[in-house]
Short mmCIF file of C-alpha atoms in Angstrom, two decimals:
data_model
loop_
_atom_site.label_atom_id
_atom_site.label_comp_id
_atom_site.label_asym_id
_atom_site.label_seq_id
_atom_site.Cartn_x
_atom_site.Cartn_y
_atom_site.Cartn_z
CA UNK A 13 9.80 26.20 14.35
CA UNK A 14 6.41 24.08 13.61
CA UNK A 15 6.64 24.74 9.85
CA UNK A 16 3.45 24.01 7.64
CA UNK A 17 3.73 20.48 5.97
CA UNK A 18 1.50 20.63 2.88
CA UNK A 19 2.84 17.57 0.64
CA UNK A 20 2.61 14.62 2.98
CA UNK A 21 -0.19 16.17 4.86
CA UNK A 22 -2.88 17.02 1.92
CA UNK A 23 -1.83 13.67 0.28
CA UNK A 24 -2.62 11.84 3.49
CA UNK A 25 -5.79 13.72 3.80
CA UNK A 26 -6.93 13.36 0.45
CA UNK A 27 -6.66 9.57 0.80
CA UNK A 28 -9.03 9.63 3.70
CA UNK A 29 -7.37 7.18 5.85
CA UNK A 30 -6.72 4.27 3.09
CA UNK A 31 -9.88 4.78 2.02
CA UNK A 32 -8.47 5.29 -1.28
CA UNK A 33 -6.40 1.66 -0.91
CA UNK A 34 -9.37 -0.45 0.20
CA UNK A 35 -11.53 0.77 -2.85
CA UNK A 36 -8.35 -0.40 -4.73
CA UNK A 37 -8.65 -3.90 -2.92
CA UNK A 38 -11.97 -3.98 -4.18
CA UNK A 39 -11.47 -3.78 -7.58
CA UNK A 40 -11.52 0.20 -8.22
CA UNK A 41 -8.54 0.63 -11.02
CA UNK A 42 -9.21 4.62 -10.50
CA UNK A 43 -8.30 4.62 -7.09
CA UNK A 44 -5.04 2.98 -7.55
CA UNK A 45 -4.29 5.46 -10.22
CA UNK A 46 -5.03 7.98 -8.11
CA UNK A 47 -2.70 6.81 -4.79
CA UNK A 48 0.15 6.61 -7.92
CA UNK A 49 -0.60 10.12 -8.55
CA UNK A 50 -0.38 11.31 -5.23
CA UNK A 51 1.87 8.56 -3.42
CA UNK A 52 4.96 8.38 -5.97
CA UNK A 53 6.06 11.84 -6.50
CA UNK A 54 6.26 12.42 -2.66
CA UNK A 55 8.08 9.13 -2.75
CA UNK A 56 10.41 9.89 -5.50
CA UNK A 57 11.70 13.21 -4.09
CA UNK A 58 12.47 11.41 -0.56
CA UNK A 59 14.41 8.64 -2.77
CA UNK A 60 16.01 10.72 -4.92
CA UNK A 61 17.34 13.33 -2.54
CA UNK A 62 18.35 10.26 0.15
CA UNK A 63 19.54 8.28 -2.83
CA UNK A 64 21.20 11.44 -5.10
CA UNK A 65 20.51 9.33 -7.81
CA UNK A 66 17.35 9.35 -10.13
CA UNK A 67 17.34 5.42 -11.37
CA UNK A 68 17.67 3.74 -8.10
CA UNK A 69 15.10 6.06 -6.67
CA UNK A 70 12.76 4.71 -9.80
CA UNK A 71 13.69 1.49 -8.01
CA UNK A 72 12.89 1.85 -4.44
CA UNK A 73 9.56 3.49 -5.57
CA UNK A 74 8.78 0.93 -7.88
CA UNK A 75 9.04 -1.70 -5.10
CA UNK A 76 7.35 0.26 -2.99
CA UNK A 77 4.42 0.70 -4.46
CA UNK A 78 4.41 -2.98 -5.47
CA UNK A 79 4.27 -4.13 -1.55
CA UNK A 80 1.45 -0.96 -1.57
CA UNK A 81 -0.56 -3.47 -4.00
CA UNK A 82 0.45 -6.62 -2.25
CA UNK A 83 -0.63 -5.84 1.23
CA UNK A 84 -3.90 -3.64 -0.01
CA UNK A 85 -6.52 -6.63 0.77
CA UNK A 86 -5.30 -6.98 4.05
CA UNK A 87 -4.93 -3.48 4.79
CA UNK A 88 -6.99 -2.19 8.18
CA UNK A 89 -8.15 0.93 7.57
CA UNK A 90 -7.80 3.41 10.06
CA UNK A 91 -5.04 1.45 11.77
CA UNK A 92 -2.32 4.04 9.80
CA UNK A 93 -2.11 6.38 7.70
CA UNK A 94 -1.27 4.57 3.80
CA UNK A 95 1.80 7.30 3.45
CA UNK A 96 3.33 6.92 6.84
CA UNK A 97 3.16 3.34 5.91
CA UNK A 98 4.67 3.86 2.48
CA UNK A 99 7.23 6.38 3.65
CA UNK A 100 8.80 3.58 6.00
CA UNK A 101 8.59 0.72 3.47
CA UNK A 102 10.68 3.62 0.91
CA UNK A 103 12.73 4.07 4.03
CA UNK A 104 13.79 0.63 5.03
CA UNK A 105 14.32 -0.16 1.05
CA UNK A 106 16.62 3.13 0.86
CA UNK A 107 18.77 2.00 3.63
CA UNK A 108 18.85 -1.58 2.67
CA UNK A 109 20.30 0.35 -0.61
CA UNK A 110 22.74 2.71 1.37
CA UNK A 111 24.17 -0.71 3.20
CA UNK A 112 24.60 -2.38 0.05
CA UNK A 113 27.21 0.84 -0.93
CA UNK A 114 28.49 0.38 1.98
CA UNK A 115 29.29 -3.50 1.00
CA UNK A 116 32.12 -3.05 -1.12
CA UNK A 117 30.31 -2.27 -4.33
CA UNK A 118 30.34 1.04 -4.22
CA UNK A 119 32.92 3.15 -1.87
CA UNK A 120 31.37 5.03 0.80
CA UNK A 121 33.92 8.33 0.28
CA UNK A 122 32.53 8.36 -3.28
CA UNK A 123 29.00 8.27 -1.56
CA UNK A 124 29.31 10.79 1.31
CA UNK A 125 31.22 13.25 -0.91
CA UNK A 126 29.38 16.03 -2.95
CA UNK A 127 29.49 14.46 -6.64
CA UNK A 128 31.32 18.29 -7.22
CA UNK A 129 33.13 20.50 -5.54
CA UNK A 130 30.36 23.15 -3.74
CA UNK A 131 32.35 26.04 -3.94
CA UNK A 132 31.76 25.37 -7.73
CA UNK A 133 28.57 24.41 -7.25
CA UNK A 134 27.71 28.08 -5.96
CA UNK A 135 29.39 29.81 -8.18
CA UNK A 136 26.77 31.29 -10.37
CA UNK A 137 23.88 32.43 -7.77
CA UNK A 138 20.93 30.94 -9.54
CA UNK A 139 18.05 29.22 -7.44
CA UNK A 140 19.08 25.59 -9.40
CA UNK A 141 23.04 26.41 -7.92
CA UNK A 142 21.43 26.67 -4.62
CA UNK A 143 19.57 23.54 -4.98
CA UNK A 144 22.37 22.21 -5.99
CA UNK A 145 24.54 22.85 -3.05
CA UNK A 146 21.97 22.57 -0.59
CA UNK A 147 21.88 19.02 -2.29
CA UNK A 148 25.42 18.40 -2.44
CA UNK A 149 25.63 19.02 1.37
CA UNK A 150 22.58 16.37 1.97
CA UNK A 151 24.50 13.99 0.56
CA UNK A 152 27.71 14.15 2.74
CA UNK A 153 25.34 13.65 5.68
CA UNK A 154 25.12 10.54 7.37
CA UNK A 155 22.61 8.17 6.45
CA UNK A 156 20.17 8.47 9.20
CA UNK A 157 20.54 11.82 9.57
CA UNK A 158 19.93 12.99 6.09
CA UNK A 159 16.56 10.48 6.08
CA UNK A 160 15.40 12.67 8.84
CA UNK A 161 16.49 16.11 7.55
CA UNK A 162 14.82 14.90 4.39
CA UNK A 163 11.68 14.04 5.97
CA UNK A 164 10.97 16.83 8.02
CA UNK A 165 12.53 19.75 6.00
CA UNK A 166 11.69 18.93 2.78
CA UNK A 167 9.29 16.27 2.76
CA UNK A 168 7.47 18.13 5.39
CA UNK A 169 6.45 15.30 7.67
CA UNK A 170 6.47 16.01 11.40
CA UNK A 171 8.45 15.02 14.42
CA UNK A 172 6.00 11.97 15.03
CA UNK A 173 5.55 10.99 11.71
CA UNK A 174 9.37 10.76 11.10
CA UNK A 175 9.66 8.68 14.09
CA UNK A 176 7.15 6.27 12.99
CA UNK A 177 8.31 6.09 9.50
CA UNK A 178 12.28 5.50 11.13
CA UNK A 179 10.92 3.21 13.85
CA UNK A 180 13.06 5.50 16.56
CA UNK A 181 11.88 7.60 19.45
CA UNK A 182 10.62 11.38 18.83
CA UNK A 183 13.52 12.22 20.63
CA UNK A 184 15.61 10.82 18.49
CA UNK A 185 14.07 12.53 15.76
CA UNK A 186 14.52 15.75 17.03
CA UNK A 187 18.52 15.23 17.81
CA UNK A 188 19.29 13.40 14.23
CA UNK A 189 17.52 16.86 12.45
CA UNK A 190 19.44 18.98 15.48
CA UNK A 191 22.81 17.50 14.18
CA UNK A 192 21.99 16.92 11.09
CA UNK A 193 21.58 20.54 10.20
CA UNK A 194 24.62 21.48 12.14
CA UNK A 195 26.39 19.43 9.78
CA UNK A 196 24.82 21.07 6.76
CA UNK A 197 25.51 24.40 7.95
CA UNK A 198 28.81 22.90 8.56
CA UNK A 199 28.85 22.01 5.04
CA UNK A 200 28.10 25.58 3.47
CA UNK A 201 29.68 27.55 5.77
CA UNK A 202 31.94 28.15 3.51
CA UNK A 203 29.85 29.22 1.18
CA UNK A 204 27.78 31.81 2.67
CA UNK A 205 27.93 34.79 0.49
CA UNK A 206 27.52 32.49 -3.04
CA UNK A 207 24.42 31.11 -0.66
CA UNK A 208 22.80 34.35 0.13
CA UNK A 209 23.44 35.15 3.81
CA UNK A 210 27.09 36.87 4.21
CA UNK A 211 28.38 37.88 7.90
CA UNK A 212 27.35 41.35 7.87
CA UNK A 213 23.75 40.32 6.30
CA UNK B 3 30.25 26.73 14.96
CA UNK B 4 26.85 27.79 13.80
CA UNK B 5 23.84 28.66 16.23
CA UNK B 6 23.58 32.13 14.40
CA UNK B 7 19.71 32.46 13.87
CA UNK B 8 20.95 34.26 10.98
CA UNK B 9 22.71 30.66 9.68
CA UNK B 10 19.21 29.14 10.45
CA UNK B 11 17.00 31.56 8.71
CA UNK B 12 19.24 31.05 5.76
CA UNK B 13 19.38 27.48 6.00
CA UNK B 14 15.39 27.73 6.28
CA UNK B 15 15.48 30.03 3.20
CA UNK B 16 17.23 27.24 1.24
CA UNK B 17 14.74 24.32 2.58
CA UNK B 18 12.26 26.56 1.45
CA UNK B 19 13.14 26.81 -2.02
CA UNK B 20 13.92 23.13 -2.34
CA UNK B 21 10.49 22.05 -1.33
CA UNK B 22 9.43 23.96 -4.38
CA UNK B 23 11.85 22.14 -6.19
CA UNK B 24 11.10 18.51 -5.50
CA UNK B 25 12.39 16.02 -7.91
CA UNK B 26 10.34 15.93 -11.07
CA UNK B 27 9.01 12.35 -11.70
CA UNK B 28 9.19 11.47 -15.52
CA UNK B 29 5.16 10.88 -17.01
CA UNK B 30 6.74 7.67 -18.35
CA UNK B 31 7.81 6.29 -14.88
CA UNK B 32 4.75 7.71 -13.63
CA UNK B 33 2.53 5.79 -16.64
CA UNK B 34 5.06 2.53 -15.86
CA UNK B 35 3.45 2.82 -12.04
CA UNK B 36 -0.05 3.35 -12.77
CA UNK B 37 0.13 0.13 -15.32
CA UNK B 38 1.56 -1.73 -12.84
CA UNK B 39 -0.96 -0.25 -10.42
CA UNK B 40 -4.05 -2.05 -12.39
CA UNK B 41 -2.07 -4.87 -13.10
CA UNK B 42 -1.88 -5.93 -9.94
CA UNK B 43 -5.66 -5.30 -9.02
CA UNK B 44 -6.38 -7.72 -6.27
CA UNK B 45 -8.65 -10.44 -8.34
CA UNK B 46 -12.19 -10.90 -6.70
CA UNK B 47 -13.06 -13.85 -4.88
CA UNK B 48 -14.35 -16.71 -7.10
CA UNK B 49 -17.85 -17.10 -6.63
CA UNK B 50 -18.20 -20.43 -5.30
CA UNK B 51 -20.67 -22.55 -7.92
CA UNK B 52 -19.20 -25.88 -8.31
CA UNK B 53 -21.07 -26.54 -4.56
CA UNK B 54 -24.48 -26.37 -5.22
CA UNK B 55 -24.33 -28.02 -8.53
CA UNK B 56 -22.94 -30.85 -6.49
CA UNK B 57 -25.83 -30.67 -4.36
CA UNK B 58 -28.25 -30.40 -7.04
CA UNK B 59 -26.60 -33.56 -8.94
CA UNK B 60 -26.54 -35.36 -6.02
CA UNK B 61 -29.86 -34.72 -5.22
CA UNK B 62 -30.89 -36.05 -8.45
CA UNK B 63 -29.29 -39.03 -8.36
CA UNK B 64 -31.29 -39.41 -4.34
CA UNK B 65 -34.30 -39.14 -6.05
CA UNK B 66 -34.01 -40.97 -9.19
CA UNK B 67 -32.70 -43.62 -7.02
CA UNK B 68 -35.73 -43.32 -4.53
CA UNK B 69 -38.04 -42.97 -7.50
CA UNK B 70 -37.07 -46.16 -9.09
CA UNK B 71 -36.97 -47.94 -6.11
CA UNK B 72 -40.56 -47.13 -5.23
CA UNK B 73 -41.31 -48.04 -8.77
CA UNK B 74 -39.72 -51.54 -8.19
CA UNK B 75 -40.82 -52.22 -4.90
CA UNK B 76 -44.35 -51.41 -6.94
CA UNK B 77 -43.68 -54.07 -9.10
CA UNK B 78 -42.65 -56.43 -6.59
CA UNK B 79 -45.40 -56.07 -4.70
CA UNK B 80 -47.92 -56.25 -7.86
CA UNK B 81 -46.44 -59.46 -9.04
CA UNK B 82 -45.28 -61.28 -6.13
CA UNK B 83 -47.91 -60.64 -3.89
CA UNK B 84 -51.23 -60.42 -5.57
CA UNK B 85 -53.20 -62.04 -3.70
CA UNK B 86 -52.56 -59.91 -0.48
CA UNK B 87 -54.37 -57.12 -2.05
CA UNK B 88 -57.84 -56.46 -2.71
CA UNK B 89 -59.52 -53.83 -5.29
CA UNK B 90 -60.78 -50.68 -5.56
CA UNK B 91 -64.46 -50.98 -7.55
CA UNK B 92 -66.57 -48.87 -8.83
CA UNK B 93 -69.81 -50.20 -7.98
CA UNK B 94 -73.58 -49.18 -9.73
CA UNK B 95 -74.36 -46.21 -8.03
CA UNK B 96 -70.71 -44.41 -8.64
CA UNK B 97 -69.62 -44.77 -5.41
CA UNK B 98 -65.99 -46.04 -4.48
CA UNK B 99 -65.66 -49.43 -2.29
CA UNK B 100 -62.88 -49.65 -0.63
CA UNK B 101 -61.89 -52.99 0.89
CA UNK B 102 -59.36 -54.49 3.28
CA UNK B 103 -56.16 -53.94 1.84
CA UNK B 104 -54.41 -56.83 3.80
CA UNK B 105 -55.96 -59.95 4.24
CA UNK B 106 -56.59 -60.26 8.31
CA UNK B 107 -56.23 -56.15 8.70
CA UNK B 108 -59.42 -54.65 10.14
CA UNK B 109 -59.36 -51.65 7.70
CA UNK B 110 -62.89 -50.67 7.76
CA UNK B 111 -62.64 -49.66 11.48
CA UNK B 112 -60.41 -46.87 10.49
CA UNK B 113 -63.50 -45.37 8.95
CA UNK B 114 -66.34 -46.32 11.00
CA UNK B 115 -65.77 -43.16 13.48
#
């Protein structure tokens, strides 16, 4: 299913190829105001929900949007789109943090595990329980996979988009989202009535 | 395990609903950014000035320095060499005589064309 991607796509619209960046370049404090406005919440909800934690995603935005200002003089416009180009900066610095968990600091079980239990998680059948679960299975993906489920479920970037922003192959696109939502419906099978859709639904 | 399109359409359902439900970004993080944003305004190219009042100075001392050594070589010429030189005079009827400059110099051929 082609589903309709309005985030990414308006924002990248709006911003008119980096139009928005090179007026930045040239002194225009609005239009840097403006690409925060319309750059960092798209960023933050990738972070966060790759992340599942608020204050590193701050972070990884932050220093995004830093190298955003740093490379703005030189940028070429219509060489790239300034949000597929942010989305694989926010990318590379996400898994940079993921691999740092994964050196000793922090234990990966603690990482890949839901931070609770999601039969609890579903318990009471509100939309935020959902979310919740739905979140709680994200994070017990894989690393790659859940950057790609994120990107082109929620963030709703497409198939060629995600593979520019992950530096991989469209193909390989399509089989980390194949797997990864096998995995999450792997996750909440369990959890099916709680979730909405029983067996005889 | 799960290729039920049910399964999908549920797990669809659930995207769904959590695109409406992005993480919120705080105003205060989001003020923090767009501070940082203008703070880091690329600074426009200094205007390059210091180059042409070189050239101007220096092309004030050139001519000073050519100025004052016409003005000596003047000098030199009025006090050393006198004699080589004859004068302009006015003569009765207003008119200008002008006579060989250089002793030996057939000036007034110049003129006589």
């Amino acid at each position: 299913m082609d589903q309709t991607l309005p985030r990414a796509a308006d924002a990248a619209d709006d911003m008119a190829d980096g139009a928005l960046l090179v007026a930045y370049a040239n002194g225009d404090t609005d239009a840097g105001r403006t690409m925060v406005r319309l750059l960092s919440p798209m960023l933050f909800g990738y972070a966060t929900r790759v992340l599942g934690d608020r204050a590193e995603a701050e972070d990884v935005v932050q220093e995004t949007m830093l190298k955003l200002w740093k490379i703005a003089p030189d940028w070429r416009q219509g060489e790239a789109k300034v949000s597929t180009w942010a989305y694989r900066v926010m990318a590379n610095l996400c898994t940079d943090r993921l691999r740092q968990r994964r050196g000793g600091q922090v234990n990966i079980d603690d990482v890949a595990e839901p931070p609770a239990d999601l039969a609890s998680a579903v318990e009471v059948m509100t939309e935020a329980a959902r979310s919740d679960a739905l979140n709680a299975a994200l994070q017990t993906l894989p690393d790659r996979q859940r950057q790609a489920v994120v990107l082109r479920h929620l963030e709703g970037a497409t198939n060629p988009e995600i593979a520019r922003i992950m530096d991989i192959g469209v193909e390989a696109v399509e089989s980390l989202t194949a797997r990864g939502k096998r995995a999450l419906k792997a996750a909440l099978a369990g959890h099916k009535e709680e979730l909405g859709y029983s067996d005889d639904g | 395990m799960m290729d039920d399109p049910r399964e999908d359409a549920a797990l669809e359902a659930l995207f769904q609903a959590e695109r409406t439900r992005a993480p919120e970004i705080s105003p205060e993080f989001m003020a923090r950014l767009e501070a940082e944003a203008v703070a880091a305004i690329p600074k426009p190219a200094p205007q390059i000035r210091s180059a042409p009042r070189r050239t101007s100075w220096l092309a004030g001392i050139f001519t000073a320095s050519g100025l004052s050594g016409a003005a000596l070589a003047g000098i030199w010429i009025g006090f050393a060499m006198p004699e080589s030189f004859d004068t302009l005079t006015l003569t009765a009827d207003n008119s200008v005589s002008l006579t060989a400059f250089l002793p030996g110099a057939d000036m007034g051929s110049l003129f006589d064309e």
